[in-house]
Amino acid sequence: MYPEPTARSRFVVAARLLIPAAVLLWLIEAVDVVLFSDRLESHGIEPRQVDGLEGILFSPFLHDDVGHLVANTAPFLVLGALVMASGMKTFWQVTIGAALIGGSATWLLARQGNHIGASLVIFGYFGFLVVDGFIGRSLRSVAIAVLAALLYGSILWGALPTAGAGVSWEGHLFGLIAGGYIAYARSKSLVSSNDP
C-alpha cells in the first residue's frame, strides 16, 4: 500500500506537469506566429465539416492571439492544479474527457466557424470541480469547489450566447457540461465500488 500523497507533493507534481504544459501552449503560439503566420489556427473545430474533426484533438492547443492565450494561462494552471488534487487519474480523465466530449459536442452542435482554445478544457475543469463539490463526499471537494467558484465563477458568463463575437460560448458550455458529467460519473463509480 502506498502512503497518501501530501499536499506539498501534490503541488510539486501539479507544477511539474502544468507549468511545462503551459509553456508548450506558449511555444505553439510563438511557432504559429513566427513560422506559420497564424495558419495553425485553421486546425480548430469546424462544426459539421469533415476537415474540422481534427480540431477535436488540436483545438485546445491553438489560440487566436497572445491575448487569448494570456486569458487562458492562469485559469489553466489554477483549475488544473485543483483538479489534480483529486489525483492524477482523475486529472487525465477530466482533461481528455473535456477535450473529446466537449470537442465532439462542439463539432456536432456549434455555430459555423473555427473554434479554438484551451478554454474548452478549462471549462471542463471548472464543471468538474463544481459538480464534484456538490455531490462529493468530502469536505475537501466542497472546499475546492468553493475556491474554484470564488476565483473563476465569473467565467460562466462565457458559456452563454451573450459572451460576445468571436467567443466560442458553445465550446465553453460543452466543456463545462463534459466536466460536470465526468464528476457525476466518477461519483457513481465510487459509490458502486463502495457497495457491499
GROMACS .gro file of C-alpha atoms in nm:
model
  196
    1MET     CA    1   0.000   0.000   0.000
    2TYR     CA    2   0.134   0.344  -0.095
    3PRO     CA    3   0.113   0.633   0.152
    4GLU     CA    4  -0.136   0.910   0.078
    5PRO     CA    5   0.046   1.193  -0.104
    6THR     CA    6   0.092   1.511   0.097
    7ALA     CA    7  -0.042   1.847  -0.015
    8ARG     CA    8   0.315   1.958  -0.085
    9SER     CA    9   0.391   1.654  -0.303
   10ARG     CA   10   0.068   1.706  -0.497
   11PHE     CA   11   0.161   2.069  -0.555
   12VAL     CA   12   0.505   1.966  -0.682
   13VAL     CA   13   0.351   1.711  -0.921
   14ALA     CA   14   0.097   1.968  -1.043
   15ALA     CA   15   0.371   2.225  -1.103
   16ARG     CA   16   0.591   1.973  -1.285
   17LEU     CA   17   0.310   1.885  -1.524
   18LEU     CA   18   0.107   2.203  -1.565
   19ILE     CA   19   0.388   2.457  -1.600
   20PRO     CA   20   0.555   2.267  -1.888
   21ALA     CA   21   0.209   2.221  -2.046
   22ALA     CA   22   0.150   2.598  -2.028
   23VAL     CA   23   0.498   2.659  -2.173
   24LEU     CA   24   0.408   2.421  -2.457
   25LEU     CA   25   0.096   2.627  -2.533
   26TRP     CA   26   0.312   2.940  -2.550
   27LEU     CA   27   0.569   2.769  -2.774
   28ILE     CA   28   0.294   2.657  -3.012
   29GLU     CA   29   0.160   3.013  -3.027
   30ALA     CA   30   0.510   3.151  -3.090
   31VAL     CA   31   0.577   2.898  -3.367
   32ASP     CA   32   0.237   2.972  -3.519
   33VAL     CA   33   0.303   3.347  -3.526
   34VAL     CA   34   0.669   3.338  -3.632
   35LEU     CA   35   0.681   3.044  -3.873
   36PHE     CA   36   0.325   2.993  -3.993
   37SER     CA   37   0.175   3.345  -3.990
   38ASP     CA   38  -0.115   3.225  -3.771
   39ARG     CA   39  -0.210   2.945  -4.012
   40LEU     CA   40  -0.204   2.672  -3.745
   41GLU     CA   41  -0.522   2.826  -3.605
   42SER     CA   42  -0.711   2.690  -3.904
   43HIS     CA   43  -0.686   2.341  -3.750
   44GLY     CA   44  -0.955   2.414  -3.492
   45ILE     CA   45  -1.301   2.260  -3.465
   46GLU     CA   46  -1.512   2.344  -3.769
   47PRO     CA   47  -1.864   2.222  -3.689
   48ARG     CA   48  -2.005   1.950  -3.914
   49GLN     CA   49  -1.710   1.974  -4.156
   50VAL     CA   50  -1.508   1.656  -4.206
   51ASP     CA   51  -1.190   1.867  -4.217
   52GLY     CA   52  -1.292   2.016  -3.884
   53LEU     CA   53  -1.285   1.684  -3.699
   54GLU     CA   54  -0.910   1.715  -3.644
   55GLY     CA   55  -0.985   2.020  -3.433
   56ILE     CA   56  -1.128   1.798  -3.160
   57LEU     CA   57  -0.768   1.692  -3.093
   58PHE     CA   58  -0.585   2.012  -3.186
   59SER     CA   59  -0.812   2.298  -3.076
   60PRO     CA   60  -0.708   2.303  -2.706
   61PHE     CA   61  -0.350   2.374  -2.816
   62LEU     CA   62  -0.434   2.660  -3.054
   63HIS     CA   63  -0.514   3.023  -2.973
   64ASP     CA   64  -0.631   3.319  -3.176
   65ASP     CA   65  -0.360   3.552  -3.047
   66VAL     CA   66  -0.139   3.626  -2.749
   67GLY     CA   67  -0.426   3.795  -2.563
   68HIS     CA   68  -0.638   3.482  -2.599
   69LEU     CA   69  -0.356   3.270  -2.456
   70VAL     CA   70  -0.286   3.517  -2.175
   71ALA     CA   71  -0.653   3.491  -2.072
   72ASN     CA   72  -0.632   3.110  -2.066
   73THR     CA   73  -0.295   3.055  -1.896
   74ALA     CA   74  -0.375   3.136  -1.530
   75PRO     CA   75  -0.709   2.950  -1.518
   76PHE     CA   76  -0.546   2.651  -1.689
   77LEU     CA   77  -0.276   2.639  -1.420
   78VAL     CA   78  -0.501   2.709  -1.120
   79LEU     CA   79  -0.805   2.500  -1.212
   80GLY     CA   80  -0.583   2.223  -1.348
   81ALA     CA   81  -0.398   2.210  -1.015
   82LEU     CA   82  -0.729   2.198  -0.825
   83VAL     CA   83  -0.847   1.905  -1.039
   84MET     CA   84  -0.513   1.735  -0.985
   85ALA     CA   85  -0.579   1.747  -0.608
   86SER     CA   86  -0.824   1.461  -0.679
   87GLY     CA   87  -0.541   1.252  -0.822
   88MET     CA   88  -0.357   1.204  -1.148
   89LYS     CA   89  -0.606   0.952  -1.287
   90THR     CA   90  -0.891   1.197  -1.232
   91PHE     CA   91  -0.687   1.481  -1.383
   92TRP     CA   92  -0.630   1.286  -1.705
   93GLN     CA   93  -0.992   1.169  -1.718
   94VAL     CA   94  -1.116   1.528  -1.691
   95THR     CA   95  -0.857   1.673  -1.930
   96ILE     CA   96  -0.905   1.413  -2.203
   97GLY     CA   97  -1.279   1.377  -2.141
   98ALA     CA   98  -1.345   1.751  -2.159
   99ALA     CA   99  -1.141   1.779  -2.479
  100LEU     CA  100  -1.305   1.480  -2.651
  101ILE     CA  101  -1.663   1.505  -2.522
  102GLY     CA  102  -1.676   1.885  -2.528
  103GLY     CA  103  -1.495   1.899  -2.861
  104SER     CA  104  -1.724   1.640  -3.020
  105ALA     CA  105  -2.035   1.823  -2.899
  106THR     CA  106  -1.892   2.148  -3.034
  107TRP     CA  107  -1.830   1.983  -3.372
  108LEU     CA  108  -2.187   1.847  -3.377
  109LEU     CA  109  -2.383   2.144  -3.244
  110ALA     CA  110  -2.191   2.472  -3.251
  111ARG     CA  111  -2.225   2.760  -3.494
  112GLN     CA  112  -2.013   2.759  -3.805
  113GLY     CA  113  -1.668   2.900  -3.751
  114ASN     CA  114  -1.329   2.796  -3.621
  115HIS     CA  115  -1.343   2.702  -3.252
  116ILE     CA  116  -1.004   2.703  -3.077
  117GLY     CA  117  -0.851   2.749  -2.733
  118ALA     CA  118  -0.769   2.571  -2.410
  119SER     CA  119  -1.082   2.726  -2.259
  120LEU     CA  120  -1.286   2.419  -2.356
  121VAL     CA  121  -1.068   2.213  -2.120
  122ILE     CA  122  -1.060   2.494  -1.861
  123PHE     CA  123  -1.440   2.499  -1.851
  124GLY     CA  124  -1.424   2.120  -1.817
  125TYR     CA  125  -1.205   2.163  -1.510
  126PHE     CA  126  -1.446   2.417  -1.364
  127GLY     CA  127  -1.752   2.200  -1.433
  128PHE     CA  128  -1.583   1.901  -1.274
  129LEU     CA  129  -1.480   2.091  -0.961
  130VAL     CA  130  -1.822   2.247  -0.901
  131VAL     CA  131  -2.022   1.927  -0.957
  132ASP     CA  132  -1.771   1.723  -0.755
  133GLY     CA  133  -1.814   1.972  -0.472
  134PHE     CA  134  -2.193   1.938  -0.480
  135ILE     CA  135  -2.207   1.559  -0.499
  136GLY     CA  136  -1.871   1.468  -0.349
  137ARG     CA  137  -1.850   1.300  -0.015
  138SER     CA  138  -1.570   1.503   0.136
  139LEU     CA  139  -1.521   1.841   0.293
  140ARG     CA  140  -1.212   1.881   0.074
  141SER     CA  141  -1.413   1.856  -0.250
  142VAL     CA  142  -1.660   2.116  -0.119
  143ALA     CA  143  -1.376   2.350  -0.017
  144ILE     CA  144  -1.210   2.312  -0.359
  145ALA     CA  145  -1.541   2.381  -0.536
  146VAL     CA  146  -1.596   2.695  -0.330
  147LEU     CA  147  -1.241   2.811  -0.402
  148ALA     CA  148  -1.286   2.747  -0.777
  149ALA     CA  149  -1.618   2.936  -0.774
  150LEU     CA  150  -1.468   3.232  -0.586
  151LEU     CA  151  -1.168   3.253  -0.817
  152TYR     CA  152  -1.331   3.181  -1.152
  153GLY     CA  153  -1.710   3.178  -1.110
  154SER     CA  154  -1.738   3.473  -1.346
  155ILE     CA  155  -1.620   3.257  -1.637
  156LEU     CA  156  -1.971   3.114  -1.652
  157TRP     CA  157  -2.074   3.424  -1.849
  158GLY     CA  158  -1.851   3.289  -2.125
  159ALA     CA  159  -2.074   2.983  -2.159
  160LEU     CA  160  -2.376   3.192  -2.262
  161PRO     CA  161  -2.474   3.308  -2.612
  162THR     CA  162  -2.421   3.665  -2.492
  163ALA     CA  163  -2.046   3.601  -2.447
  164GLY     CA  164  -1.963   3.820  -2.745
  165ALA     CA  165  -1.848   3.800  -3.102
  166GLY     CA  166  -1.556   3.569  -3.163
  167VAL     CA  167  -1.612   3.375  -2.839
  168SER     CA  168  -1.686   3.004  -2.869
  169TRP     CA  169  -1.950   3.002  -2.599
  170GLU     CA  170  -2.058   2.660  -2.728
  171GLY     CA  171  -1.710   2.519  -2.666
  172HIS     CA  172  -1.718   2.668  -2.318
  173LEU     CA  173  -2.066   2.529  -2.250
  174PHE     CA  174  -1.989   2.179  -2.379
  175GLY     CA  175  -1.658   2.171  -2.191
  176LEU     CA  176  -1.844   2.272  -1.874
  177ILE     CA  177  -2.107   2.001  -1.928
  178ALA     CA  178  -1.840   1.740  -2.005
  179GLY     CA  179  -1.652   1.820  -1.683
  180GLY     CA  180  -1.972   1.807  -1.478
  181TYR     CA  181  -2.067   1.475  -1.637
  182ILE     CA  182  -1.726   1.328  -1.556
  183ALA     CA  183  -1.766   1.431  -1.191
  184TYR     CA  184  -2.113   1.274  -1.182
  185ALA     CA  185  -1.995   0.950  -1.347
  186ARG     CA  186  -1.696   0.936  -1.113
  187SER     CA  187  -1.918   0.975  -0.806
  188LYS     CA  188  -2.146   0.694  -0.926
  189SER     CA  189  -1.841   0.474  -0.986
  190LEU     CA  190  -1.705   0.547  -0.638
  191VAL     CA  191  -2.043   0.474  -0.477
  192SER     CA  192  -2.086   0.143  -0.660
  193SER     CA  193  -1.728   0.035  -0.577
  194ASN     CA  194  -1.801   0.100  -0.205
  195ASP     CA  195  -2.124  -0.102  -0.208
  196PRO     CA  196  -2.100  -0.447  -0.044
   0.00000   0.00000   0.00000
